[in-house]
Short mmCIF file of C-alpha atoms in Angstrom, two decimals:
data_model
loop_
_atom_site.label_atom_id
_atom_site.label_comp_id
_atom_site.label_asym_id
_atom_site.label_seq_id
_atom_site.Cartn_x
_atom_site.Cartn_y
_atom_site.Cartn_z
CA MET A 234 0.00 0.00 0.01
CA THR A 235 1.28 3.40 -0.92
CA VAL A 236 -0.43 5.67 1.51
CA TYR A 237 1.22 8.85 2.81
CA LYS A 238 0.40 11.75 5.06
CA ASN A 239 0.65 15.33 3.84
CA GLU A 240 2.44 17.12 6.66
CA LYS A 241 1.16 20.57 5.69
CA THR A 242 -2.56 19.69 5.66
CA GLY A 243 -2.55 16.67 7.94
CA LYS A 244 -4.58 14.69 5.42
CA TRP A 245 -3.76 11.31 3.85
CA PHE A 246 -3.28 10.51 0.18
CA CYS A 247 -2.61 7.38 -1.90
CA ILE A 248 -0.63 6.85 -5.05
CA TYR A 249 -1.11 3.80 -7.24
CA ARG A 250 -0.58 2.66 -10.82
CA MET A 251 -3.20 1.38 -13.22
CA LYS A 252 -3.30 0.57 -16.90
CA ASP A 253 -5.61 2.68 -19.03
CA ALA A 254 -7.69 1.45 -21.93
CA SER A 255 -4.73 1.58 -24.34
CA GLY A 256 -2.59 -0.51 -22.00
CA LYS A 257 -0.29 2.27 -20.82
CA SER A 258 0.63 2.46 -17.16
CA LYS A 259 -0.76 5.55 -15.44
CA GLN A 260 0.05 6.88 -11.98
CA ILE A 261 -2.96 8.10 -10.03
CA LYS A 262 -2.94 10.22 -6.87
CA LYS A 263 -6.04 10.73 -4.72
CA SER A 264 -5.84 12.95 -1.70
CA GLY A 265 -7.99 14.48 1.01
CA PHE A 266 -8.64 11.47 3.27
CA LEU A 267 -8.96 12.19 6.99
CA LEU A 268 -7.90 8.69 8.08
CA LYS A 269 -5.16 6.38 6.84
CA ARG A 270 -7.60 3.46 6.65
CA GLU A 271 -9.88 5.48 4.34
CA ALA A 272 -7.04 6.02 1.92
CA GLU A 273 -6.05 2.37 2.07
CA ALA A 274 -9.66 1.28 1.51
CA TYR A 275 -10.04 3.59 -1.48
CA GLU A 276 -6.83 2.32 -3.08
CA HIS A 277 -7.84 -1.28 -2.46
CA ASP A 278 -11.30 -0.71 -3.97
CA GLN A 279 -9.88 0.97 -7.09
CA LEU A 280 -7.34 -1.76 -7.70
CA ALA A 281 -9.95 -4.50 -7.17
CA ASN A 282 -12.39 -2.84 -9.58
CA ALA A 283 -9.70 -2.50 -12.21
CA ALA A 284 -8.71 -6.16 -12.05
CA PHE A 285 -9.72 -8.07 -15.18
CA GLN A 286 -12.39 -10.59 -14.37
CA PRO A 287 -13.16 -12.88 -17.32
CA ASP A 288 -15.82 -14.75 -15.40
CA MET A 289 -17.85 -11.57 -14.64
CA THR A 290 -21.49 -11.88 -15.57
CA PHE A 291 -23.28 -9.18 -17.56
CA SER A 292 -25.44 -8.24 -14.54
CA ASP A 293 -22.32 -7.79 -12.42
CA PHE A 294 -20.83 -5.59 -15.15
CA VAL A 295 -24.00 -3.44 -15.24
CA LYS A 296 -23.89 -3.00 -11.47
CA LEU A 297 -20.25 -1.92 -11.63
CA TYR A 298 -20.99 0.41 -14.52
CA LYS A 299 -23.91 2.05 -12.69
CA LYS A 300 -21.77 2.49 -9.58
CA ASP A 301 -19.12 4.29 -11.63
CA VAL A 302 -21.55 6.49 -13.64
CA ASP A 303 -24.10 7.52 -11.01
CA PRO A 304 -21.91 10.16 -9.30
CA GLN A 305 -21.37 11.86 -12.68
CA LEU A 306 -25.08 12.09 -13.63
CA ARG A 307 -27.29 14.97 -12.52
#
């Protein structure tokens, strides 16, 4: 786990790498967590969601898609 504390703000952030749709590795930084465990949980969730799952059913895919899209819709 790559979770660090910003000494200036006192908040936690995580840095992790993921592959984008074209297959290139991309470094992602997410900050603003009040607790270390929140940052670790976020990083774990993101890496788990990005893992390729060839046995995923279509209904599971739809649930995951809705979970990703809902915050963006008004």
